[in-house]
mmCIF file of C-alpha atoms in Angstrom:
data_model
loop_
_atom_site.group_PDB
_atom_site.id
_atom_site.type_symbol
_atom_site.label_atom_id
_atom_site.label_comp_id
_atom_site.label_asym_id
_atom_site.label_seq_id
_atom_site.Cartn_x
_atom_site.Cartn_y
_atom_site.Cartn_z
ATOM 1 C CA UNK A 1 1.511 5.162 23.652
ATOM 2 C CA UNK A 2 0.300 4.184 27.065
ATOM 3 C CA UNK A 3 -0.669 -0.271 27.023
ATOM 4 C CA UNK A 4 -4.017 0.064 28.538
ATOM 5 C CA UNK A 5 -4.825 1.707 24.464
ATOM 6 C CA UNK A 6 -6.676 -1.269 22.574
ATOM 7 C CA UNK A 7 -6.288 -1.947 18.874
ATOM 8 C CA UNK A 8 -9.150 0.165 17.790
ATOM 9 C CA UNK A 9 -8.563 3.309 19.515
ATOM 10 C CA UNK A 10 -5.205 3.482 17.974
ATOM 11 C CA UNK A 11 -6.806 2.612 14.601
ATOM 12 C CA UNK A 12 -9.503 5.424 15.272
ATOM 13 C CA UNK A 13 -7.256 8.239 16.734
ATOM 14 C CA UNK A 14 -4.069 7.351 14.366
ATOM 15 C CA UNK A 15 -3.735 9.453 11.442
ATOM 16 C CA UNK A 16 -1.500 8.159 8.803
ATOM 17 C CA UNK A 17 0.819 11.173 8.511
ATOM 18 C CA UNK A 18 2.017 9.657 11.486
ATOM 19 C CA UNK A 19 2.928 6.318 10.326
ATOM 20 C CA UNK A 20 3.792 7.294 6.907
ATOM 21 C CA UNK A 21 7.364 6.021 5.544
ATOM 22 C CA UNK A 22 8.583 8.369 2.564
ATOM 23 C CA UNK A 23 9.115 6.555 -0.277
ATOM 24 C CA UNK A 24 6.950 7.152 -3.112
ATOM 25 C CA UNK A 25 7.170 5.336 -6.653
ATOM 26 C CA UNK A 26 5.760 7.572 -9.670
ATOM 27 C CA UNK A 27 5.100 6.989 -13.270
ATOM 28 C CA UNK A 28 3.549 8.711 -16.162
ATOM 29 C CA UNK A 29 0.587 7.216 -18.182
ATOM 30 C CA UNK A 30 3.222 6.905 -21.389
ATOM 31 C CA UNK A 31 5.624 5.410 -19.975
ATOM 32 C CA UNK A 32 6.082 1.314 -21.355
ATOM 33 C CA UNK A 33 5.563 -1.725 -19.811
ATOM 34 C CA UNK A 34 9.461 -2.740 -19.875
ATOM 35 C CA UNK A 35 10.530 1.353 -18.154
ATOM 36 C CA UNK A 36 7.896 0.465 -15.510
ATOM 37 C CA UNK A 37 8.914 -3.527 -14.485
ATOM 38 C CA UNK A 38 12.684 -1.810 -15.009
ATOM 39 C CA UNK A 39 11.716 0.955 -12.069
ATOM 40 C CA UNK A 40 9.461 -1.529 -9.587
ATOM 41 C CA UNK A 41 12.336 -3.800 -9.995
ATOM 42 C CA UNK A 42 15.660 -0.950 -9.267
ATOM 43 C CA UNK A 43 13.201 0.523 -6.477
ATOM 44 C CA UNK A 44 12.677 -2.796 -5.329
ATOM 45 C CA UNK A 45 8.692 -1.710 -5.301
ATOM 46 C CA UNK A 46 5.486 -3.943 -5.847
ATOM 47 C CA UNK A 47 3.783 -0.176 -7.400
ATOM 48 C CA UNK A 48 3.897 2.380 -9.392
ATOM 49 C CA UNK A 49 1.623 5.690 -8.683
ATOM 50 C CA UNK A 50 1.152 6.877 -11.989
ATOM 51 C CA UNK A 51 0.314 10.650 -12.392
ATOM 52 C CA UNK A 52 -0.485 13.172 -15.098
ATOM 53 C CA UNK A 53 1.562 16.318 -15.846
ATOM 54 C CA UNK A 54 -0.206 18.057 -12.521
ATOM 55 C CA UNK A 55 0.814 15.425 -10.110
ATOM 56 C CA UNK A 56 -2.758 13.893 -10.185
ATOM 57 C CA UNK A 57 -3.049 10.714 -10.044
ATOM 58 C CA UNK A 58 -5.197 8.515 -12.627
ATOM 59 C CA UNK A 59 -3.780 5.364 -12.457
ATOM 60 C CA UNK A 60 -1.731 2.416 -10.532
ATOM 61 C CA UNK A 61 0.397 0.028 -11.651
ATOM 62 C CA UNK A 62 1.059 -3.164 -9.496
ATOM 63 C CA UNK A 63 2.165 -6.727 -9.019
ATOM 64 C CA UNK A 64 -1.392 -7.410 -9.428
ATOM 65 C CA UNK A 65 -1.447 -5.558 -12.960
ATOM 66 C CA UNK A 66 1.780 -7.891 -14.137
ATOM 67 C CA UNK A 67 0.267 -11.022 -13.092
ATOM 68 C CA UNK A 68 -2.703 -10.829 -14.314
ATOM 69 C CA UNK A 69 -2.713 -9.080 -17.184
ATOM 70 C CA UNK A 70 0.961 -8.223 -18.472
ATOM 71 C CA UNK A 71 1.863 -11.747 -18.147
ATOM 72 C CA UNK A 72 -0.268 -12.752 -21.474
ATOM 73 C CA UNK A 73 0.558 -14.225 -24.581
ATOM 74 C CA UNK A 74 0.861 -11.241 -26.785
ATOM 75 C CA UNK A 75 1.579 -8.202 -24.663
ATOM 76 C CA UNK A 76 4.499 -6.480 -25.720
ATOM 77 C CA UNK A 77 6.913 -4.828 -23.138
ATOM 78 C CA UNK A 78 7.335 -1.456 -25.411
ATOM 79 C CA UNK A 79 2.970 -1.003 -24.658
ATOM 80 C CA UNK A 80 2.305 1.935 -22.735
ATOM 81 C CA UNK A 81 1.565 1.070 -19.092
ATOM 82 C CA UNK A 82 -1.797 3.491 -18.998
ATOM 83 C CA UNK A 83 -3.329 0.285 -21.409
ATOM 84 C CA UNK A 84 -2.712 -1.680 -18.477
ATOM 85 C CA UNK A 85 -2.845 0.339 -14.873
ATOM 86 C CA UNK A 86 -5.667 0.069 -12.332
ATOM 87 C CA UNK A 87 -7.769 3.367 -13.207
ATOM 88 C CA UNK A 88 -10.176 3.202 -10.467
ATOM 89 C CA UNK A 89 -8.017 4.418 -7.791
ATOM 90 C CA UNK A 90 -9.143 5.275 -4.523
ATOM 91 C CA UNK A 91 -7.366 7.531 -2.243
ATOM 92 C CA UNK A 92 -7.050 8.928 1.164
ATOM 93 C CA UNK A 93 -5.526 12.262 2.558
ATOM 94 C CA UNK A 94 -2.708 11.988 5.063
ATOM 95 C CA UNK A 95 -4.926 13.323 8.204
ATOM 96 C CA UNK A 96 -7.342 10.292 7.449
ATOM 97 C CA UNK A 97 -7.095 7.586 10.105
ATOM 98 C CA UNK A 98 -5.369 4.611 9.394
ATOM 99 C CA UNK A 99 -8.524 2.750 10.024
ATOM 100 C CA UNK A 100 -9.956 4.239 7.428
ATOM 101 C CA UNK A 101 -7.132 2.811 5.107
ATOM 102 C CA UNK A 102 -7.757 -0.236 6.366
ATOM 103 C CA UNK A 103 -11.538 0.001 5.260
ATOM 104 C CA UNK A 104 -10.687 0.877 2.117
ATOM 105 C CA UNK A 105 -8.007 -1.538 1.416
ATOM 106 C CA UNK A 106 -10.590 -4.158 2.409
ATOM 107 C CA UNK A 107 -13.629 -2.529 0.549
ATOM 108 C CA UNK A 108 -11.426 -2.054 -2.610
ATOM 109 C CA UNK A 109 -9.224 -5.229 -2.431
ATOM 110 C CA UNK A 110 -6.180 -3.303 -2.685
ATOM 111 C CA UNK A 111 -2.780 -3.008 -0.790
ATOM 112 C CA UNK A 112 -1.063 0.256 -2.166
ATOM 113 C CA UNK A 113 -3.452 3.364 -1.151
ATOM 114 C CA UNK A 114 -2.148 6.851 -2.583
ATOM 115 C CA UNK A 115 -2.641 9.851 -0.652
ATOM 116 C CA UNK A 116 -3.432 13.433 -1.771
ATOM 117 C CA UNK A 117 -2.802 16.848 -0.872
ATOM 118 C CA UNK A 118 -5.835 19.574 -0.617
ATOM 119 C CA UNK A 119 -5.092 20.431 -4.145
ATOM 120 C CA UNK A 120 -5.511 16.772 -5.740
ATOM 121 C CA UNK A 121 -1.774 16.326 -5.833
ATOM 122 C CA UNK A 122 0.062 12.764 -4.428
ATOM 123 C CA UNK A 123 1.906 13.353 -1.661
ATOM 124 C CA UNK A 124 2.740 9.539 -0.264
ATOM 125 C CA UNK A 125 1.482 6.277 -0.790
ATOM 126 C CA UNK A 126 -0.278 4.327 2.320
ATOM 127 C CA UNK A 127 0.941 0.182 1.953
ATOM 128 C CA UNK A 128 -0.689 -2.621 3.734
ATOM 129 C CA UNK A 129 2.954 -3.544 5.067
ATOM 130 C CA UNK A 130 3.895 -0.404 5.969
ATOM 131 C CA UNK A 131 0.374 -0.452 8.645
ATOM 132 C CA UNK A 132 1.507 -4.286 9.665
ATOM 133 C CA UNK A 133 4.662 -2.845 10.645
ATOM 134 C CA UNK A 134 3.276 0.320 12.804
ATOM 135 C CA UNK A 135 1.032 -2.463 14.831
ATOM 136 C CA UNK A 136 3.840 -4.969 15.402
ATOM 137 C CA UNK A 137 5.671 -1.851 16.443
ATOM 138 C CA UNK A 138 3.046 -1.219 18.889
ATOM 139 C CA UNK A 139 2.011 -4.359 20.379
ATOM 140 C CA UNK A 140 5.469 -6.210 19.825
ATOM 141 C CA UNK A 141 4.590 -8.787 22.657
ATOM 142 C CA UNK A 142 1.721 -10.031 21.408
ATOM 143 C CA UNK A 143 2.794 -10.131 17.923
ATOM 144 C CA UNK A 144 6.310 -11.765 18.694
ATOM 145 C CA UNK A 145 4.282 -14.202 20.988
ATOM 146 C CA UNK A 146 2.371 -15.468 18.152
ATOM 147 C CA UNK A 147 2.708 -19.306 17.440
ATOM 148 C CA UNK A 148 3.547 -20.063 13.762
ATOM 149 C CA UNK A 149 0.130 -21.902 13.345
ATOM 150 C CA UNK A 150 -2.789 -19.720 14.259
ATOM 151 C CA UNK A 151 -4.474 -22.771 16.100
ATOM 152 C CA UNK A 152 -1.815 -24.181 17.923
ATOM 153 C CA UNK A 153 -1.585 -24.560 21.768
ATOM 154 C CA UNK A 154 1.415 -26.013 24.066
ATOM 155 C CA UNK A 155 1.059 -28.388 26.837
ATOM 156 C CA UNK A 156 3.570 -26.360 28.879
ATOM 157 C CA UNK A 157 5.326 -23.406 28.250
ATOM 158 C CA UNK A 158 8.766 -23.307 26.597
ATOM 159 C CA UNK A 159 12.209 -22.498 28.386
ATOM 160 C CA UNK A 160 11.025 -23.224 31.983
#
């Protein structure tokens, strides 16, 4: 991509097929609480996508579902996860822009956005790290560049 691009162009003109990695975590509504930690955990994954028997999705299971409401006094780990998964999911298609994810993450406080085919099917999953990564990819000097404390300044710059 040519420099002389600024940040919201290539937010605007990006489409998230083209940043998309292809891993993709999925889970049915019956499934426990104890089969879902087991697969985050061995697919070393902070979600779960869960779909019905059509590939559509009606649910999400995250980090944010375990702390705040699987880690209770009471909840057993043989529950189904569908008791405790996100059901208002919001999702994108893969030839939406990625600013677009990024408004929705933001609108929706969420980091995990699933995408859909034209037929209501998931076909990927959209992450908030996966979009960090595609702009430090694409502006690596200024992100390298970046002091550990947002407000610091130098009196003189280092190695010279």
């Amino acid at each position: 991509m040519p420099p002389t691009r600024n940040i919201e162009e290539v937010l605007k003109e990006t489409k998230i097929h083209q940043i998309l990695r292809p891993k993709l975590i999925m889970g049915v509504p019956k499934m426990t609480l104890q089969e879902a930690l087991d697969l985050m955990h061995t697919e070393r994954s902070g979600y779960i996508v869960i779909v019905d028997e059509h590939s559509k999705v009606v649910g999400m299971f995250t980090e944010r579902e375990v702390l705040m409401n699987v880690m209770r006094p009471g909840v057993g780990l043989n529950e189904p996860v569908e008791k405790y998964m996100r059901k208002d999911v919001h999702t994108l298609k893969k030839t939406d822009t990625v600013g677009q994810a990024l408004d929705a993450m933001d609108k929706f406080g969420i980091r995990h956005v699933p995408l859909e085919d034209d037929f209501g099917q998931v076909c990927g999953i959209l992450s908030i790290r996966t979009i960090v990564s595609f702009l430090a990819e694409l502006f690596p000097t200024g992100v390298l560049n970046l002091p550990p404390q947002a407000d610091q300044l130098h009196d003189m710059a280092e190695g010279g």
